[in-house]
Amino acid sequence: MSHPADPNPAPDSKIVRFSFWKPDPVPPKNDKILPIDLHSLGRIEEVTERLFEVPHMAEMPKAPWEEHSDTMRLQWQVEEGVILKVRAEAGPPAPGEILTINAATIAPKKVFFRLYVQLFEQFGVTVLDEEQQSFFTPREFRALLAG
């Protein structure tokens, strides 16, 4: 079993990537490409402040190349953990605003769902499963776990 901060997970574990967005409307599950608006989650200071309200959330040290950037890496220290990366937009459409929270985890999806619910309650975000390239509301994600 790997330690939560272990950058080299056990070979049998698979890193799963998600991202949290606030799309309007939530894209459908079919192949239709529809225009959506992405809403800001706020400025980096407010977003990280709200993320620190989540129990077991801790800041990770910045890499040397990130020292002067508007990027923050956090770790949700529950079971195998979830690494969150928050980056302010550099240009249009929302300079200085956070549009996405990226997540990488080897934790079971049931554990990740607990974090998703907390972020949904705080920010109203919807998760994008990067592997499936599909958005899942909390209800759909829970059904996916049960199925």
PDB file of C-alpha atoms in Angstrom:
ATOM      1  CA  MET A   1       0.000   0.000   0.000  1.00  0.00           C
ATOM      2  CA  SER A   2       1.339   3.411  -0.863  1.00  0.00           C
ATOM      3  CA  HIS A   3       1.551   6.403   1.465  1.00  0.00           C
ATOM      4  CA  PRO A   4      -0.774   9.374   0.613  1.00  0.00           C
ATOM      5  CA  ALA A   5       2.148  11.639  -0.295  1.00  0.00           C
ATOM      6  CA  ASP A   6       4.019   8.887  -2.174  1.00  0.00           C
ATOM      7  CA  PRO A   7       4.732  10.196  -5.694  1.00  0.00           C
ATOM      8  CA  ASN A   8       5.305   6.591  -6.854  1.00  0.00           C
ATOM      9  CA  PRO A   9       2.051   4.708  -6.327  1.00  0.00           C
ATOM     10  CA  ALA A  10       2.014   0.922  -6.134  1.00  0.00           C
ATOM     11  CA  PRO A  11       2.275  -0.673  -9.598  1.00  0.00           C
ATOM     12  CA  ASP A  12      -1.217  -2.190  -9.339  1.00  0.00           C
ATOM     13  CA  SER A  13      -2.838   1.208  -8.724  1.00  0.00           C
ATOM     14  CA  LYS A  14      -4.023   3.398 -11.556  1.00  0.00           C
ATOM     15  CA  ILE A  15      -4.016   7.167 -11.470  1.00  0.00           C
ATOM     16  CA  VAL A  16      -7.440   8.479 -12.440  1.00  0.00           C
ATOM     17  CA  ARG A  17      -7.866  12.073 -13.552  1.00  0.00           C
ATOM     18  CA  PHE A  18     -10.913  14.245 -13.052  1.00  0.00           C
ATOM     19  CA  SER A  19     -11.584  17.934 -13.355  1.00  0.00           C
ATOM     20  CA  PHE A  20     -14.210  20.107 -11.734  1.00  0.00           C
ATOM     21  CA  TRP A  21     -16.013  22.676 -13.901  1.00  0.00           C
ATOM     22  CA  LYS A  22     -19.085  24.816 -13.664  1.00  0.00           C
ATOM     23  CA  PRO A  23     -20.612  24.425 -17.155  1.00  0.00           C
ATOM     24  CA  ASP A  24     -23.974  25.874 -18.093  1.00  0.00           C
ATOM     25  CA  PRO A  25     -25.728  23.793 -19.256  1.00  0.00           C
ATOM     26  CA  VAL A  26     -24.105  20.488 -18.277  1.00  0.00           C
ATOM     27  CA  PRO A  27     -23.210  18.826 -21.605  1.00  0.00           C
ATOM     28  CA  PRO A  28     -25.385  15.844 -22.559  1.00  0.00           C
ATOM     29  CA  LYS A  29     -24.037  12.275 -22.632  1.00  0.00           C
ATOM     30  CA  ASN A  30     -24.629  11.920 -26.380  1.00  0.00           C
ATOM     31  CA  ASP A  31     -22.251  12.842 -29.180  1.00  0.00           C
ATOM     32  CA  LYS A  32     -23.784  16.265 -29.755  1.00  0.00           C
ATOM     33  CA  ILE A  33     -21.433  19.198 -29.424  1.00  0.00           C
ATOM     34  CA  LEU A  34     -23.289  22.099 -27.885  1.00  0.00           C
ATOM     35  CA  PRO A  35     -22.043  25.515 -26.814  1.00  0.00           C
ATOM     36  CA  ILE A  36     -21.659  25.897 -23.065  1.00  0.00           C
ATOM     37  CA  ASP A  37     -20.619  28.716 -20.786  1.00  0.00           C
ATOM     38  CA  LEU A  38     -18.002  28.049 -18.133  1.00  0.00           C
ATOM     39  CA  HIS A  39     -18.573  29.991 -14.941  1.00  0.00           C
ATOM     40  CA  SER A  40     -15.724  31.182 -12.767  1.00  0.00           C
ATOM     41  CA  LEU A  41     -15.174  29.564  -9.388  1.00  0.00           C
ATOM     42  CA  GLY A  42     -13.543  32.792  -8.167  1.00  0.00           C
ATOM     43  CA  ARG A  43     -10.040  34.194  -7.824  1.00  0.00           C
ATOM     44  CA  ILE A  44      -7.273  31.864  -6.661  1.00  0.00           C
ATOM     45  CA  GLU A  45      -7.162  33.313  -3.140  1.00  0.00           C
ATOM     46  CA  GLU A  46     -10.901  32.765  -2.563  1.00  0.00           C
ATOM     47  CA  VAL A  47     -10.929  29.323  -4.175  1.00  0.00           C
ATOM     48  CA  THR A  48      -7.985  28.029  -2.152  1.00  0.00           C
ATOM     49  CA  GLU A  49      -9.405  29.555   1.039  1.00  0.00           C
ATOM     50  CA  ARG A  50     -12.648  27.638   0.470  1.00  0.00           C
ATOM     51  CA  LEU A  51     -10.725  24.459  -0.388  1.00  0.00           C
ATOM     52  CA  PHE A  52      -8.875  24.698   2.935  1.00  0.00           C
ATOM     53  CA  GLU A  53     -12.289  24.522   4.644  1.00  0.00           C
ATOM     54  CA  VAL A  54     -12.511  20.899   3.444  1.00  0.00           C
ATOM     55  CA  PRO A  55     -11.310  18.619   6.275  1.00  0.00           C
ATOM     56  CA  HIS A  56      -7.925  16.959   5.627  1.00  0.00           C
ATOM     57  CA  MET A  57      -6.928  19.430   2.874  1.00  0.00           C
ATOM     58  CA  ALA A  58      -3.282  20.528   2.916  1.00  0.00           C
ATOM     59  CA  GLU A  59      -1.073  22.630   0.671  1.00  0.00           C
ATOM     60  CA  MET A  60       1.691  20.840  -1.196  1.00  0.00           C
ATOM     61  CA  PRO A  61       5.064  22.501  -1.701  1.00  0.00           C
ATOM     62  CA  LYS A  62       5.410  24.386  -4.969  1.00  0.00           C
ATOM     63  CA  ALA A  63       7.837  23.150  -7.579  1.00  0.00           C
ATOM     64  CA  PRO A  64      10.630  25.662  -8.302  1.00  0.00           C
ATOM     65  CA  TRP A  65       9.069  26.576 -11.676  1.00  0.00           C
ATOM     66  CA  GLU A  66       5.739  27.282  -9.956  1.00  0.00           C
ATOM     67  CA  GLU A  67       7.130  29.680  -7.335  1.00  0.00           C
ATOM     68  CA  HIS A  68       5.965  32.829  -9.118  1.00  0.00           C
ATOM     69  CA  SER A  69       2.906  31.417 -10.863  1.00  0.00           C
ATOM     70  CA  ASP A  70      -0.770  31.555 -10.014  1.00  0.00           C
ATOM     71  CA  THR A  71      -0.828  27.802  -9.408  1.00  0.00           C
ATOM     72  CA  MET A  72      -1.612  25.995  -6.166  1.00  0.00           C
ATOM     73  CA  ARG A  73      -1.369  22.267  -5.483  1.00  0.00           C
ATOM     74  CA  LEU A  74      -3.328  20.763  -2.606  1.00  0.00           C
ATOM     75  CA  GLN A  75      -3.690  17.266  -1.249  1.00  0.00           C
ATOM     76  CA  TRP A  76      -6.829  15.850   0.276  1.00  0.00           C
ATOM     77  CA  GLN A  77      -5.257  13.463   2.782  1.00  0.00           C
ATOM     78  CA  VAL A  78      -7.873  10.724   3.011  1.00  0.00           C
ATOM     79  CA  GLU A  79      -6.881   7.119   2.297  1.00  0.00           C
ATOM     80  CA  GLU A  80      -4.645   7.219  -0.811  1.00  0.00           C
ATOM     81  CA  GLY A  81      -5.411  10.906  -1.237  1.00  0.00           C
ATOM     82  CA  VAL A  82      -6.395  13.203  -4.058  1.00  0.00           C
ATOM     83  CA  ILE A  83      -4.071  15.814  -5.540  1.00  0.00           C
ATOM     84  CA  LEU A  84      -5.810  19.022  -6.640  1.00  0.00           C
ATOM     85  CA  LYS A  85      -4.247  21.599  -8.934  1.00  0.00           C
ATOM     86  CA  VAL A  86      -5.753  25.067  -9.079  1.00  0.00           C
ATOM     87  CA  ARG A  87      -4.472  27.508 -11.696  1.00  0.00           C
ATOM     88  CA  ALA A  88      -5.639  31.013 -12.498  1.00  0.00           C
ATOM     89  CA  GLU A  89      -6.428  31.696 -16.152  1.00  0.00           C
ATOM     90  CA  ALA A  90      -3.752  33.758 -17.864  1.00  0.00           C
ATOM     91  CA  GLY A  91      -5.940  35.107 -20.645  1.00  0.00           C
ATOM     92  CA  PRO A  92      -9.421  35.296 -22.044  1.00  0.00           C
ATOM     93  CA  PRO A  93     -12.122  34.621 -21.221  1.00  0.00           C
ATOM     94  CA  ALA A  94     -11.400  35.036 -17.484  1.00  0.00           C
ATOM     95  CA  PRO A  95      -7.890  36.318 -16.648  1.00  0.00           C
ATOM     96  CA  GLY A  96      -7.065  35.737 -12.986  1.00  0.00           C
ATOM     97  CA  GLU A  97     -10.172  33.585 -12.450  1.00  0.00           C
ATOM     98  CA  ILE A  98     -10.318  29.856 -11.706  1.00  0.00           C
ATOM     99  CA  LEU A  99     -12.379  27.904 -14.246  1.00  0.00           C
ATOM    100  CA  THR A 100     -11.112  24.397 -13.457  1.00  0.00           C
ATOM    101  CA  ILE A 101      -9.859  22.383 -10.507  1.00  0.00           C
ATOM    102  CA  ASN A 102      -7.839  19.403 -11.756  1.00  0.00           C
ATOM    103  CA  ALA A 103      -7.685  16.217  -9.688  1.00  0.00           C
ATOM    104  CA  ALA A 104      -5.532  13.094  -9.812  1.00  0.00           C
ATOM    105  CA  THR A 105      -6.132  10.127  -7.536  1.00  0.00           C
ATOM    106  CA  ILE A 106      -5.542   6.453  -6.958  1.00  0.00           C
ATOM    107  CA  ALA A 107      -8.173   6.405  -4.208  1.00  0.00           C
ATOM    108  CA  PRO A 108     -11.288   4.301  -4.778  1.00  0.00           C
ATOM    109  CA  LYS A 109     -14.081   6.191  -6.534  1.00  0.00           C
ATOM    110  CA  LYS A 110     -16.229   5.927  -3.384  1.00  0.00           C
ATOM    111  CA  VAL A 111     -13.592   7.930  -1.502  1.00  0.00           C
ATOM    112  CA  PHE A 112     -13.274  10.431  -4.353  1.00  0.00           C
ATOM    113  CA  PHE A 113     -17.076  10.840  -4.339  1.00  0.00           C
ATOM    114  CA  ARG A 114     -16.915  12.185  -0.772  1.00  0.00           C
ATOM    115  CA  LEU A 115     -14.616  14.972  -1.963  1.00  0.00           C
ATOM    116  CA  TYR A 116     -16.813  15.583  -5.006  1.00  0.00           C
ATOM    117  CA  VAL A 117     -19.871  16.135  -2.805  1.00  0.00           C
ATOM    118  CA  GLN A 118     -17.974  18.653  -0.674  1.00  0.00           C
ATOM    119  CA  LEU A 119     -16.751  20.576  -3.732  1.00  0.00           C
ATOM    120  CA  PHE A 120     -20.213  20.460  -5.275  1.00  0.00           C
ATOM    121  CA  GLU A 121     -21.691  21.978  -2.117  1.00  0.00           C
ATOM    122  CA  GLN A 122     -19.027  24.716  -1.993  1.00  0.00           C
ATOM    123  CA  PHE A 123     -18.703  25.626  -5.665  1.00  0.00           C
ATOM    124  CA  GLY A 124     -21.621  24.020  -7.538  1.00  0.00           C
ATOM    125  CA  VAL A 125     -19.143  22.168  -9.774  1.00  0.00           C
ATOM    126  CA  THR A 126     -19.695  19.165 -12.014  1.00  0.00           C
ATOM    127  CA  VAL A 127     -16.987  16.536 -12.431  1.00  0.00           C
ATOM    128  CA  LEU A 128     -15.515  15.616 -15.810  1.00  0.00           C
ATOM    129  CA  ASP A 129     -14.180  12.073 -15.925  1.00  0.00           C
ATOM    130  CA  GLU A 130     -11.104  12.613 -18.108  1.00  0.00           C
ATOM    131  CA  GLU A 131     -10.971   8.950 -19.188  1.00  0.00           C
ATOM    132  CA  GLN A 132     -14.602   8.773 -20.299  1.00  0.00           C
ATOM    133  CA  GLN A 133     -14.682  12.421 -21.446  1.00  0.00           C
ATOM    134  CA  SER A 134     -18.074  12.768 -19.770  1.00  0.00           C
ATOM    135  CA  PHE A 135     -19.519  15.097 -17.168  1.00  0.00           C
ATOM    136  CA  PHE A 136     -21.249  13.471 -14.203  1.00  0.00           C
ATOM    137  CA  THR A 137     -23.510  15.228 -11.727  1.00  0.00           C
ATOM    138  CA  PRO A 138     -23.203  13.953  -8.135  1.00  0.00           C
ATOM    139  CA  ARG A 139     -26.346  11.849  -8.617  1.00  0.00           C
ATOM    140  CA  GLU A 140     -24.979  10.292 -11.842  1.00  0.00           C
ATOM    141  CA  PHE A 141     -21.582   9.667 -10.244  1.00  0.00           C
ATOM    142  CA  ARG A 142     -23.245   7.910  -7.281  1.00  0.00           C
ATOM    143  CA  ALA A 143     -25.292   5.776  -9.701  1.00  0.00           C
ATOM    144  CA  LEU A 144     -22.063   4.923 -11.523  1.00  0.00           C
ATOM    145  CA  LEU A 145     -20.604   3.687  -8.229  1.00  0.00           C
ATOM    146  CA  ALA A 146     -23.673   1.569  -7.493  1.00  0.00           C
ATOM    147  CA  GLY A 147     -23.791   0.120 -11.015  1.00  0.00           C
TER     148      GLY A 147
END
